[in-house]
mmCIF file of C-alpha atoms in Angstrom:
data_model
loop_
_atom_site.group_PDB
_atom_site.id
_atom_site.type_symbol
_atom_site.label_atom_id
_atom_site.label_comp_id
_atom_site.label_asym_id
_atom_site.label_seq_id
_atom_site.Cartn_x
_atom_site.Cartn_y
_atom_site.Cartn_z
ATOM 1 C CA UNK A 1067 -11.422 15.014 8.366
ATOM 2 C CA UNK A 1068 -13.041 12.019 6.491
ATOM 3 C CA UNK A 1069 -13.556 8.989 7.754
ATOM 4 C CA UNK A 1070 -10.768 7.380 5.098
ATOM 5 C CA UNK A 1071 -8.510 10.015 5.778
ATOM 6 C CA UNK A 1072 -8.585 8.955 9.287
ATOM 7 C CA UNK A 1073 -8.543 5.182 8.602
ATOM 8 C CA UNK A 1074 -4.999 5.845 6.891
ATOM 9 C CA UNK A 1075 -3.715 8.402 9.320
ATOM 10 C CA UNK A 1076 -4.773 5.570 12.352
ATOM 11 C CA UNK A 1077 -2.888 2.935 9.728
ATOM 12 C CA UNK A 1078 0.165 5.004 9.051
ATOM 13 C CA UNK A 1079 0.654 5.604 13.005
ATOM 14 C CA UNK A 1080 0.100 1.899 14.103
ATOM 15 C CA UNK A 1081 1.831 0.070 11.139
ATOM 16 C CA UNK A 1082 4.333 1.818 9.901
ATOM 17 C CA UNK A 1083 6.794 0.643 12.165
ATOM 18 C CA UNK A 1084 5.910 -3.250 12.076
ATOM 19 C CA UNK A 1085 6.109 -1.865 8.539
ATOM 20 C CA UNK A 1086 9.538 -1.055 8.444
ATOM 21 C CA UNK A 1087 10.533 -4.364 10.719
ATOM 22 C CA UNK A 1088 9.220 -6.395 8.206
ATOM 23 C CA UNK A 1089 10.384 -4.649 4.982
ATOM 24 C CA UNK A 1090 14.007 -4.658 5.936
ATOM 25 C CA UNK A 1091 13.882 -8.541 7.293
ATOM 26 C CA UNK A 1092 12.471 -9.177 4.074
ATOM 27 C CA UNK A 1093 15.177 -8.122 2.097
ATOM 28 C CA UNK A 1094 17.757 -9.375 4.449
ATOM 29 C CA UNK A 1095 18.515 -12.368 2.485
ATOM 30 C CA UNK A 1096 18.772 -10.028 -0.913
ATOM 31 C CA UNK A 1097 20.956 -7.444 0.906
ATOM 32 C CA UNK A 1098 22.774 -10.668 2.585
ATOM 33 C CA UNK A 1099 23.736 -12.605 -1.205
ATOM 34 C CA UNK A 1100 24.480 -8.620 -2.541
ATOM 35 C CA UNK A 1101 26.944 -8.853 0.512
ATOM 36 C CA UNK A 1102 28.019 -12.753 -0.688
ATOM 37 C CA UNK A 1103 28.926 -11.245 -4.379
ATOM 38 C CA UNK A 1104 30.772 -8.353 -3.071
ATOM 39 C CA UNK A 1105 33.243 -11.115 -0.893
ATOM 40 C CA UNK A 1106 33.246 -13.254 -3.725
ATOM 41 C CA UNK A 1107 34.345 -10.653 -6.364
ATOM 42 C CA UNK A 1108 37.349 -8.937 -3.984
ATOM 43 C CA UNK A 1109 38.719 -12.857 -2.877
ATOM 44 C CA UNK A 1110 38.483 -13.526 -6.631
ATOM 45 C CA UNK A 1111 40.880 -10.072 -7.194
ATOM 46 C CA UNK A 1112 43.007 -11.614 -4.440
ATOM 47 C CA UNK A 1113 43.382 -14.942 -5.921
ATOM 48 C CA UNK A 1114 43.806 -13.436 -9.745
ATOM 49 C CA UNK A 1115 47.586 -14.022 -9.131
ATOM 50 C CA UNK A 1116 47.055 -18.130 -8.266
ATOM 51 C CA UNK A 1117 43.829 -18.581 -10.486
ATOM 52 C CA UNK A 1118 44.024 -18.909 -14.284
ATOM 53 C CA UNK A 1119 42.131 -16.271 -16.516
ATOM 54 C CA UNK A 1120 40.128 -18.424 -18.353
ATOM 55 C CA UNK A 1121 38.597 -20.057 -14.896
ATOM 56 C CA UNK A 1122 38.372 -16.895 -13.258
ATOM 57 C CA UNK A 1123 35.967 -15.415 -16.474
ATOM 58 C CA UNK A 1124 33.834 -18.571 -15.816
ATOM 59 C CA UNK A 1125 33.131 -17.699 -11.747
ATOM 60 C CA UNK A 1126 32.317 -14.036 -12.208
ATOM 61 C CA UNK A 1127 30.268 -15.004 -15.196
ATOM 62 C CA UNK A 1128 28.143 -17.450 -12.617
ATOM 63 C CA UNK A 1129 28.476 -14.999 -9.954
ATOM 64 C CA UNK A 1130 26.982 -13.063 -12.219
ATOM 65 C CA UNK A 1131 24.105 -14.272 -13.422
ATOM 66 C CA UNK A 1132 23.027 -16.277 -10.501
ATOM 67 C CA UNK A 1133 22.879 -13.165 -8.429
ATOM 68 C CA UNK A 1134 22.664 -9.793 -10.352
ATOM 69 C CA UNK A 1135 20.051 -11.611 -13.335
ATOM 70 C CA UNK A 1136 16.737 -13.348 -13.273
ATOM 71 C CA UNK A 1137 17.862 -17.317 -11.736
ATOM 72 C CA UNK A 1138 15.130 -19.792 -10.921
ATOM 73 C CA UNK A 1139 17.700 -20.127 -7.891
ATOM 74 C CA UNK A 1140 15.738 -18.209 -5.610
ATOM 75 C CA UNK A 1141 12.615 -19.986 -7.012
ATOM 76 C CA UNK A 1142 14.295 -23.612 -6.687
ATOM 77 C CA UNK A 1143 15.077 -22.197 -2.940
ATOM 78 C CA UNK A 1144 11.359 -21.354 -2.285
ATOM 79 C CA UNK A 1145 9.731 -24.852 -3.527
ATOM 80 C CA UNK A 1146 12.138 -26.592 -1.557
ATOM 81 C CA UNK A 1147 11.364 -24.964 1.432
ATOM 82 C CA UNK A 1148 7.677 -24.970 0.891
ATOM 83 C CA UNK A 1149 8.643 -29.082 -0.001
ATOM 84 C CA UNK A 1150 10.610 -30.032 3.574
ATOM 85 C CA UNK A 1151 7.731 -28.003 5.728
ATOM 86 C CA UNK A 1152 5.232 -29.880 3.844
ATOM 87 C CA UNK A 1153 6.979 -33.203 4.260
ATOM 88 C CA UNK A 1154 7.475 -33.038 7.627
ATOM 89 C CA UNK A 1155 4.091 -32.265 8.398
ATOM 90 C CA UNK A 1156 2.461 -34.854 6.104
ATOM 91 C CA UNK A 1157 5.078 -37.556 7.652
ATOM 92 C CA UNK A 1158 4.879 -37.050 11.287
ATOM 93 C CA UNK A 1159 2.234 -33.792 12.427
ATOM 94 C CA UNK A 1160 -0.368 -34.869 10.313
ATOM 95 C CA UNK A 1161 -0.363 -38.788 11.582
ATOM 96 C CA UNK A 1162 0.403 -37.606 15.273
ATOM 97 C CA UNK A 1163 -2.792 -35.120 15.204
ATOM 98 C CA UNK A 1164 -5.299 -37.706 13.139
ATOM 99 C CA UNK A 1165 -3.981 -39.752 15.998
ATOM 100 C CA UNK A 1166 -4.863 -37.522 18.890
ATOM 101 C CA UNK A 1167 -8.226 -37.207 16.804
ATOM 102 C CA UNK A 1168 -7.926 -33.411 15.805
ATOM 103 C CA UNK A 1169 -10.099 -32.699 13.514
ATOM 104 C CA UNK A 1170 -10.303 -33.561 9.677
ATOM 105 C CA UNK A 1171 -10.462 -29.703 8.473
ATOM 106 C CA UNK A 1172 -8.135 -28.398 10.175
ATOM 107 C CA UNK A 1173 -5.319 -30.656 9.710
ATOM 108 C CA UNK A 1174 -6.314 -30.523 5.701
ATOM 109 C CA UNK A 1175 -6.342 -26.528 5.857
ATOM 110 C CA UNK A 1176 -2.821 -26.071 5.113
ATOM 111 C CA UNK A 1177 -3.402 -28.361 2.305
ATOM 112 C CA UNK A 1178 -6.001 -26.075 1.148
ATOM 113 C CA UNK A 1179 -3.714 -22.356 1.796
ATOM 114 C CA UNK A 1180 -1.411 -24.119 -0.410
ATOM 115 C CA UNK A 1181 -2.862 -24.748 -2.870
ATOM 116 C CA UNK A 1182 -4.106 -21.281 -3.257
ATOM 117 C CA UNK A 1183 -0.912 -20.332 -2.498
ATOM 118 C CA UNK A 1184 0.930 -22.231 -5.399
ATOM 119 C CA UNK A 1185 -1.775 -20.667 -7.615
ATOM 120 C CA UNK A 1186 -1.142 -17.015 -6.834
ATOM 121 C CA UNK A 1187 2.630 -17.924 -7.025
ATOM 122 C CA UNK A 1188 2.683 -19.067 -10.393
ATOM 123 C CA UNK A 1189 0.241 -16.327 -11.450
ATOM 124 C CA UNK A 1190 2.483 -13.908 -10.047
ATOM 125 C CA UNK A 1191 5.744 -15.187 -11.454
ATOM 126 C CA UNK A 1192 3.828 -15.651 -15.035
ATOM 127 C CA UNK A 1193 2.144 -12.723 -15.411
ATOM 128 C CA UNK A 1194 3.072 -9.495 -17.140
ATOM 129 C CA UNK A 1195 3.571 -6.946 -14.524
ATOM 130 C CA UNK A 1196 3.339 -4.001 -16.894
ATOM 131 C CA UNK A 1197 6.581 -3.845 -18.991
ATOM 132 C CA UNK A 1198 6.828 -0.880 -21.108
ATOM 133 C CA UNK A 1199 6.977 -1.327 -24.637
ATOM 134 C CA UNK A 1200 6.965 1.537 -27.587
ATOM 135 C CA UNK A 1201 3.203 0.044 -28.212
ATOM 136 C CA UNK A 1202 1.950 0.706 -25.083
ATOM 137 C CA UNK A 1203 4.450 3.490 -23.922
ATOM 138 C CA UNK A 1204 1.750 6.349 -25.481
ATOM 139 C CA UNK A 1205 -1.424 5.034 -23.311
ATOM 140 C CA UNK A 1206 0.421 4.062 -20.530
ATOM 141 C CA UNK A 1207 1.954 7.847 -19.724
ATOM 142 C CA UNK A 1208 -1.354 8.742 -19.956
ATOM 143 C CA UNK A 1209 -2.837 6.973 -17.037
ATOM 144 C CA UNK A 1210 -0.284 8.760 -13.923
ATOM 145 C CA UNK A 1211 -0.042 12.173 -13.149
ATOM 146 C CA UNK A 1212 4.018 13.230 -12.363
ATOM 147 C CA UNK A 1213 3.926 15.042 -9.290
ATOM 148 C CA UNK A 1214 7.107 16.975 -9.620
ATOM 149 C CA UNK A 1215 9.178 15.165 -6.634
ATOM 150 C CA UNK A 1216 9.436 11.616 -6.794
ATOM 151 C CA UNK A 1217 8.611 11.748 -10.690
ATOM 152 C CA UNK A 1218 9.635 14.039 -12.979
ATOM 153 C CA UNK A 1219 8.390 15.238 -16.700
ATOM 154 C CA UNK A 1220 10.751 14.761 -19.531
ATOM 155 C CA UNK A 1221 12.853 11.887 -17.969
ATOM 156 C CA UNK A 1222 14.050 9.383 -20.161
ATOM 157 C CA UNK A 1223 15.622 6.112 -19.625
ATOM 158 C CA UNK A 1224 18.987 5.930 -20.770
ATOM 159 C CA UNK A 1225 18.309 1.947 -21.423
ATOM 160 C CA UNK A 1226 15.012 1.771 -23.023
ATOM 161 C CA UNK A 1227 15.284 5.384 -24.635
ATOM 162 C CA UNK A 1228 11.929 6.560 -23.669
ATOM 163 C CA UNK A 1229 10.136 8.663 -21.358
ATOM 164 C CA UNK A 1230 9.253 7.319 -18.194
ATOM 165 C CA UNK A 1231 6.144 7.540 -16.906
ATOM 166 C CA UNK A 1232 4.905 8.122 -13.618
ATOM 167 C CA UNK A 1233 5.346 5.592 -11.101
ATOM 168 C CA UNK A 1234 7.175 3.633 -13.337
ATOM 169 C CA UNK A 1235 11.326 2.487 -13.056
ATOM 170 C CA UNK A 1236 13.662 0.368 -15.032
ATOM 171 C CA UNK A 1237 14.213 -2.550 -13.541
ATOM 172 C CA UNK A 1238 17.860 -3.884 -13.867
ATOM 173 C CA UNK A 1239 17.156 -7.661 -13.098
ATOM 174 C CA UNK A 1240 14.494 -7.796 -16.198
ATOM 175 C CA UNK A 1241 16.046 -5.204 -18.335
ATOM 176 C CA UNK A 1242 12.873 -3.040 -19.115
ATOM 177 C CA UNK A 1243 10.859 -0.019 -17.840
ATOM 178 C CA UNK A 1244 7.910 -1.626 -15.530
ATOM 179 C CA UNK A 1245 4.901 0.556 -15.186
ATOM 180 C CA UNK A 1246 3.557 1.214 -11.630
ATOM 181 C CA UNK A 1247 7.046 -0.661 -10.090
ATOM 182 C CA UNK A 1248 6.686 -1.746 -6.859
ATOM 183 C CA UNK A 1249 9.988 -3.839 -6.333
ATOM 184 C CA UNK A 1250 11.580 -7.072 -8.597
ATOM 185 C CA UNK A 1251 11.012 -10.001 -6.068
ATOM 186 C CA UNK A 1252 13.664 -13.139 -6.620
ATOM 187 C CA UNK A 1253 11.273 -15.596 -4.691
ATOM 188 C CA UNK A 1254 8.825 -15.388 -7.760
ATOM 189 C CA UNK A 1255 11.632 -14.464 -9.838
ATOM 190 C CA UNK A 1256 9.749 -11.656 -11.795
ATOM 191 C CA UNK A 1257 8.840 -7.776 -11.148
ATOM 192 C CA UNK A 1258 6.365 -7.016 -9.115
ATOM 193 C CA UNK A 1259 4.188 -4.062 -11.035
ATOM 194 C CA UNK A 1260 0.617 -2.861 -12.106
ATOM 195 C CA UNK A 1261 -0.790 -5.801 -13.918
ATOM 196 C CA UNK A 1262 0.656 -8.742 -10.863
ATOM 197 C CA UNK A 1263 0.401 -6.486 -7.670
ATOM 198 C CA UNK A 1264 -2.596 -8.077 -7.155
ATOM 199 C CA UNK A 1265 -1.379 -11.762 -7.438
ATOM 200 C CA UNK A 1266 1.501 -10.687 -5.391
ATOM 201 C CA UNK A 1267 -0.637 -9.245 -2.615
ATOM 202 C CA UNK A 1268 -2.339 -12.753 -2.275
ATOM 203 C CA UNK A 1269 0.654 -14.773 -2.408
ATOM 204 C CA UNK A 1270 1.900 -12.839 0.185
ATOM 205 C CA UNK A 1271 -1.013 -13.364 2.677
ATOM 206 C CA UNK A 1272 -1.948 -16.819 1.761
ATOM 207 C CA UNK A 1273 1.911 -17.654 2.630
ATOM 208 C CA UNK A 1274 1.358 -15.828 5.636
ATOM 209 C CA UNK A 1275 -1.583 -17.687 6.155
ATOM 210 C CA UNK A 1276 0.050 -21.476 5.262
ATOM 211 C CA UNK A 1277 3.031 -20.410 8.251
ATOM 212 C CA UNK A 1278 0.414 -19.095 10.493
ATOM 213 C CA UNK A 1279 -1.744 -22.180 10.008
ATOM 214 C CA UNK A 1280 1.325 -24.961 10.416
ATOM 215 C CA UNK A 1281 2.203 -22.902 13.430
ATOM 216 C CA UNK A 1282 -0.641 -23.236 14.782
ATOM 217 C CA UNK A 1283 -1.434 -26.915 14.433
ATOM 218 C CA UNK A 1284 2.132 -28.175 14.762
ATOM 219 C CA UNK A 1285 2.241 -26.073 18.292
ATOM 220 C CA UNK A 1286 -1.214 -27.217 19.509
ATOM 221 C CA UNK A 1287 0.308 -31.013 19.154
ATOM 222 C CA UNK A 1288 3.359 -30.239 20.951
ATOM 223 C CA UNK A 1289 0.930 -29.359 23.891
ATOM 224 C CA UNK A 1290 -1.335 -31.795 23.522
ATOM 225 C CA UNK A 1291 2.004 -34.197 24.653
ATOM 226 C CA UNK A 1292 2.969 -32.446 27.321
ATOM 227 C CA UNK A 1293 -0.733 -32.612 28.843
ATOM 228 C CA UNK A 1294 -1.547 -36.425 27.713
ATOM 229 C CA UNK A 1295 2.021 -37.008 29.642
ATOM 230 C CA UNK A 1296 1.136 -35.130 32.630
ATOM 231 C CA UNK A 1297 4.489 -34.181 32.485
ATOM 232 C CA UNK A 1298 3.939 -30.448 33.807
ATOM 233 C CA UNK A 1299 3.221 -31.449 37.544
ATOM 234 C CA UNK A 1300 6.296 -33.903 37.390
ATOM 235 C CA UNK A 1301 9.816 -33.496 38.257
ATOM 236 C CA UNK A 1302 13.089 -34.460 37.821
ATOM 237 C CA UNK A 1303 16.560 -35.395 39.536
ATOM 238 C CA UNK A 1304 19.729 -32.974 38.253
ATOM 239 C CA UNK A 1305 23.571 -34.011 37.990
ATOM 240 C CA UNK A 1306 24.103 -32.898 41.546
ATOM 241 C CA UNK A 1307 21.043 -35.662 42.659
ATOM 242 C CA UNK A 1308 18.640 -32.479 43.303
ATOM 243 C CA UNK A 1309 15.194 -32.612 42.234
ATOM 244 C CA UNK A 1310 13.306 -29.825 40.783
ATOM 245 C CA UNK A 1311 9.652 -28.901 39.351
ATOM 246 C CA UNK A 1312 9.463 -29.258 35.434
ATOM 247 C CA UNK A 1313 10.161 -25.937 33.826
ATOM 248 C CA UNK A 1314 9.517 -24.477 30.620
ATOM 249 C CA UNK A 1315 13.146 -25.021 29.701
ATOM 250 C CA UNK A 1316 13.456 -28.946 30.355
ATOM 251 C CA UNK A 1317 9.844 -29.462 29.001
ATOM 252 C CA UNK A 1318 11.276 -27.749 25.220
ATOM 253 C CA UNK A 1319 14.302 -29.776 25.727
ATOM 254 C CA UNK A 1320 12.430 -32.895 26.596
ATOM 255 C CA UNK A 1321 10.176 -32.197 23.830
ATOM 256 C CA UNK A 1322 13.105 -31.347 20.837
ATOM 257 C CA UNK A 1323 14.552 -34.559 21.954
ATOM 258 C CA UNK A 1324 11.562 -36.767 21.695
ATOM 259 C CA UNK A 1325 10.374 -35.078 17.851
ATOM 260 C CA UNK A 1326 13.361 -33.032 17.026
ATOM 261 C CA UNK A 1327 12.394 -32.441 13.273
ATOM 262 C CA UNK A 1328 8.624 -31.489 14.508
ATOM 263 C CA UNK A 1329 10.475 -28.539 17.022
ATOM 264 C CA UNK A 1330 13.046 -27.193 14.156
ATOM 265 C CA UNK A 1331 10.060 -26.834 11.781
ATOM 266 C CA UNK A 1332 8.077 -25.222 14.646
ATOM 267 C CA UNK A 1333 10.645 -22.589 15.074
ATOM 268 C CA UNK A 1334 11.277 -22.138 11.577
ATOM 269 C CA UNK A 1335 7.482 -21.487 10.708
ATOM 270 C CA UNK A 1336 7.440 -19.272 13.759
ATOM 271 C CA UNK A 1337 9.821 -17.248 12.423
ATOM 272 C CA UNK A 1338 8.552 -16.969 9.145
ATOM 273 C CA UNK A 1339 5.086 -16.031 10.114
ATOM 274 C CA UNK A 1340 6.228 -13.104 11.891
ATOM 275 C CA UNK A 1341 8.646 -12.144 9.337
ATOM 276 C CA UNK A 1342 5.475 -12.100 6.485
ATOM 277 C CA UNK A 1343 2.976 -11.037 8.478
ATOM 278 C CA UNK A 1344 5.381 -7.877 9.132
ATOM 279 C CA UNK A 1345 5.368 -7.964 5.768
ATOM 280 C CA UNK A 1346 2.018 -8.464 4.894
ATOM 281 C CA UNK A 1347 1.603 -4.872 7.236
ATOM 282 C CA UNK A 1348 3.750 -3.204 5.759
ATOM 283 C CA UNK A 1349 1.767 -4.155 2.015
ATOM 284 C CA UNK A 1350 -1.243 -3.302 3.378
ATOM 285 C CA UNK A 1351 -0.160 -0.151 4.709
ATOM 286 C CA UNK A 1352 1.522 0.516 1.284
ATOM 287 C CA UNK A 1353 -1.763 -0.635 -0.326
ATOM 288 C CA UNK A 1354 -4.144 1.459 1.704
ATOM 289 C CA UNK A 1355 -2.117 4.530 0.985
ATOM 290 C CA UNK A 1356 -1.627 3.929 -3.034
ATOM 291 C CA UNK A 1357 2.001 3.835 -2.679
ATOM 292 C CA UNK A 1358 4.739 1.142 -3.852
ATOM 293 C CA UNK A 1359 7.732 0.152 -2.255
ATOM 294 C CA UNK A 1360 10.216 1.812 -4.811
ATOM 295 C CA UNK A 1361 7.816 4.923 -4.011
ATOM 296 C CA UNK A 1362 7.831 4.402 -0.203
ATOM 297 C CA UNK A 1363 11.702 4.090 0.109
ATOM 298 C CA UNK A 1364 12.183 7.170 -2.470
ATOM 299 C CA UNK A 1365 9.842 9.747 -0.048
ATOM 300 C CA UNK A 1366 11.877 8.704 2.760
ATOM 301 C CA UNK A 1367 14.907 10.834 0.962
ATOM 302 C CA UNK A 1368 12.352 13.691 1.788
ATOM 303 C CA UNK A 1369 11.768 12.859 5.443
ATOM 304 C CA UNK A 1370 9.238 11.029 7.344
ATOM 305 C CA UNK A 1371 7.368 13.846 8.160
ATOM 306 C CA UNK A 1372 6.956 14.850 4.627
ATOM 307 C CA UNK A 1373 8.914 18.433 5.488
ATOM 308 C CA UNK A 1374 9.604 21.077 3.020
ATOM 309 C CA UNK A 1375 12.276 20.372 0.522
ATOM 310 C CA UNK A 1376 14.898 21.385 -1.794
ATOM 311 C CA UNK A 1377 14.454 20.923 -5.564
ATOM 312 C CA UNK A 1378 16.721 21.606 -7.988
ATOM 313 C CA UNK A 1379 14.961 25.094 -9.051
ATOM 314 C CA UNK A 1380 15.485 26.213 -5.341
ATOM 315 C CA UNK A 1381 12.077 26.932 -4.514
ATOM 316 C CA UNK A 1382 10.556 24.845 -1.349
ATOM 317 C CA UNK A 1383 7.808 21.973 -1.813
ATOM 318 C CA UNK A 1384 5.941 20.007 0.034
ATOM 319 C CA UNK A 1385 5.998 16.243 -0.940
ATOM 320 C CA UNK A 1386 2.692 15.178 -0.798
ATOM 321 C CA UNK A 1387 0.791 11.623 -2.133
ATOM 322 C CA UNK A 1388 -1.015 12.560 -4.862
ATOM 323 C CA UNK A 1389 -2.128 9.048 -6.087
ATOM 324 C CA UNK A 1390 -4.355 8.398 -2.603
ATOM 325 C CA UNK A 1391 -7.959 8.536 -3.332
ATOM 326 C CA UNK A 1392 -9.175 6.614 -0.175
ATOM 327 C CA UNK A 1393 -9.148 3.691 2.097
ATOM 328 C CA UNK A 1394 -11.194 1.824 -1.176
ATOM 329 C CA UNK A 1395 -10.616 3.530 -4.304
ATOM 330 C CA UNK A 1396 -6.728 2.734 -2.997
ATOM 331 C CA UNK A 1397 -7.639 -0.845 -2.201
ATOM 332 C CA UNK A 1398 -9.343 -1.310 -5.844
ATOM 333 C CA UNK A 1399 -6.864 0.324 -7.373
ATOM 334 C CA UNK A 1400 -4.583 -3.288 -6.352
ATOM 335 C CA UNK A 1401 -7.023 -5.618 -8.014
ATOM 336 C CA UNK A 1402 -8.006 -3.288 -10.927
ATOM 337 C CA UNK A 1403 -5.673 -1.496 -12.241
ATOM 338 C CA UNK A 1404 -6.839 2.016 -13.828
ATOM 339 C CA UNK A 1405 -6.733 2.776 -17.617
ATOM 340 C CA UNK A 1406 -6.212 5.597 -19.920
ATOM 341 C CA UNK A 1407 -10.601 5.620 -19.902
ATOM 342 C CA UNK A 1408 -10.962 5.927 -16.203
ATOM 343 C CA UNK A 1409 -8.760 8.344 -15.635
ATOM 344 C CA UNK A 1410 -10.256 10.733 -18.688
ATOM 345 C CA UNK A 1411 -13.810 9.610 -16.222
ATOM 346 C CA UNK A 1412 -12.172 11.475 -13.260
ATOM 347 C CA UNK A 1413 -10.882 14.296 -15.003
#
């Protein structure tokens, strides 16, 4: 076995299920608004009898389009977030910590992830993520190899009336055929496919990185406190006039009460760092093997273990990766995408 073969088999074992945590979390809030439209559209059936035509064409018209269409909603959602972390840091973290003299770098360094952050974001949302036109449909079918399971020869989509290539899906948000798909994402409000994976990828680890980075500093003041207050080797009196030791609970108590903004951040940007850096797993381990989410979830139809099959011609395959080419050549793959030349190189 060589050594990259073993690198991804080591991978596959030890990520895969952080993996899957972390895939599913992150689309809890799609699956959860999916959920919102389907309550919305059967309450709107119930109140057809009460509510006038005209004003019930408006709702599911809005319904609509804010969440089965490309909205800026989700976008407006994630700059607003990004806004109240930042502002609560800058306005009370920030002056607390230059206070307790921590130092000048690290207090600036989420600063400095975000603005990389905001760069890879707006790359990611702007750039073309491979859409398939009739101009580039001829080269790009050229470039993937169908390998007979999850991608078929011959297929056409109904929508775009062409042939899709390998690796490639329509994507119903956007409209059009996107080569290489890997999933439409509503936080950057565009598809995430061949030509953006990579600007995707950082985004997604420099946001890890931002969370992981507030988390840290905001939770290293929050102990500084309790050890400037010496409150750890104090006590306290109950309702029933007992006195006790200071425990873990009354010191997070004590503390939410005293900066109650400063802990609801802290356990919002705890959460969120271990919801993306599942995530960020789960991409690597995607990126490492040369597969995309829409190609990830499809195998799974096929088993985990990647068993023998059915296929419509009733004979048995075996599903099998055919676009891994190593630990590297997988990794490159992200930040360069391959072209009709390189692949007539291989071949």
């Amino acid at each position: 076995m060589e050594l990259s073969d073993w690198i991804i088999a080591v991978v596959e074992e030890t990520v895969d299920y952080l993996g899957l945590v972390g895939f599913f979390i992150w689309f809890l809030v799609g699956l959860c608004f999916s959920c919102y439209w389907r309550i919305c559209f059967h309450l709107l059936q119930v109140l057809s009898f009460v509510i006038p035509t005209q004003l019930q064409r408006v709702t599911q018209r809005a319904l609509h389009r804010l969440f089965h269409t490309r909205s800026c909603l989700f976008v407006a959602l994630h700059v607003a977030l990004q806004a109240a972390v930042y502002g609560e840091y800058t306005w009370e973290v920030f002056v607390y910590c230059w206070e307790l003299q921590f130092h000048l770098l690290l207090l600036l360094l989420p600063y400095l992830l975000l603005a990389g952050n905001m760069g890879c974001f707006i790359l990611c949302s702007r750039a073309n993520p491979g859409i398939i036109t009739k101009s580039n449909h001829a080269s790009l079918v050229k470039i993937y190899a169908y390998d007979g399971v999850l991608f078929q020869k011959g297929v056409a989509c109904p929508t775009c009336n062409m042939e899709k290539p390998a690796r490639s899906k329509h994507c119903s948000f956007c409209g059009t055929c996107v080569h290489r798909f890997d999933h439409h994402c509503v936080w950057v409000n565009n598809c995430i496919g061949a030509f953006n994976a990579k600007y995707f990828f950082l985004y997604l680890f420099s946001l890890a990185a931002t969370a992981a980075a507030i988390t840290t500093i905001t939770a290293a003041f929050l102990i500084q406190v309790v050890l400037l207050s010496n409150m750890m080797h104090g006590s306290y009196i109950d309702e029933q006039g007992q006195e006790h030791a200071v425990e873990i609970l009354f010191l997070v108590q004590h503390l939410f009460l005293t900066f109650p903004r400063v802990v609801f951040m802290l356990g919002f940007v705890i959460l969120l760092t271990l919801v993306l850096g599942a995530y960020c797993c789960f991409n690597l381990y995607l990126a490492l093997t040369n597969q995309t989410s829409n190609e990830w979830y499809k195998s799974r139809r096929y088993g985990s273990s990647r068993r023998l099959t059915l296929q419509p011609h009733d004979r048995q395959v075996v599903y099998k990766n055919i676009y891994s080419k190593g630990v590297w050549m997988n990794l490159k793959e992200i930040f360069k995408p391959p072209t009709v030349l390189e692949r007539k190189k291989t071949t």
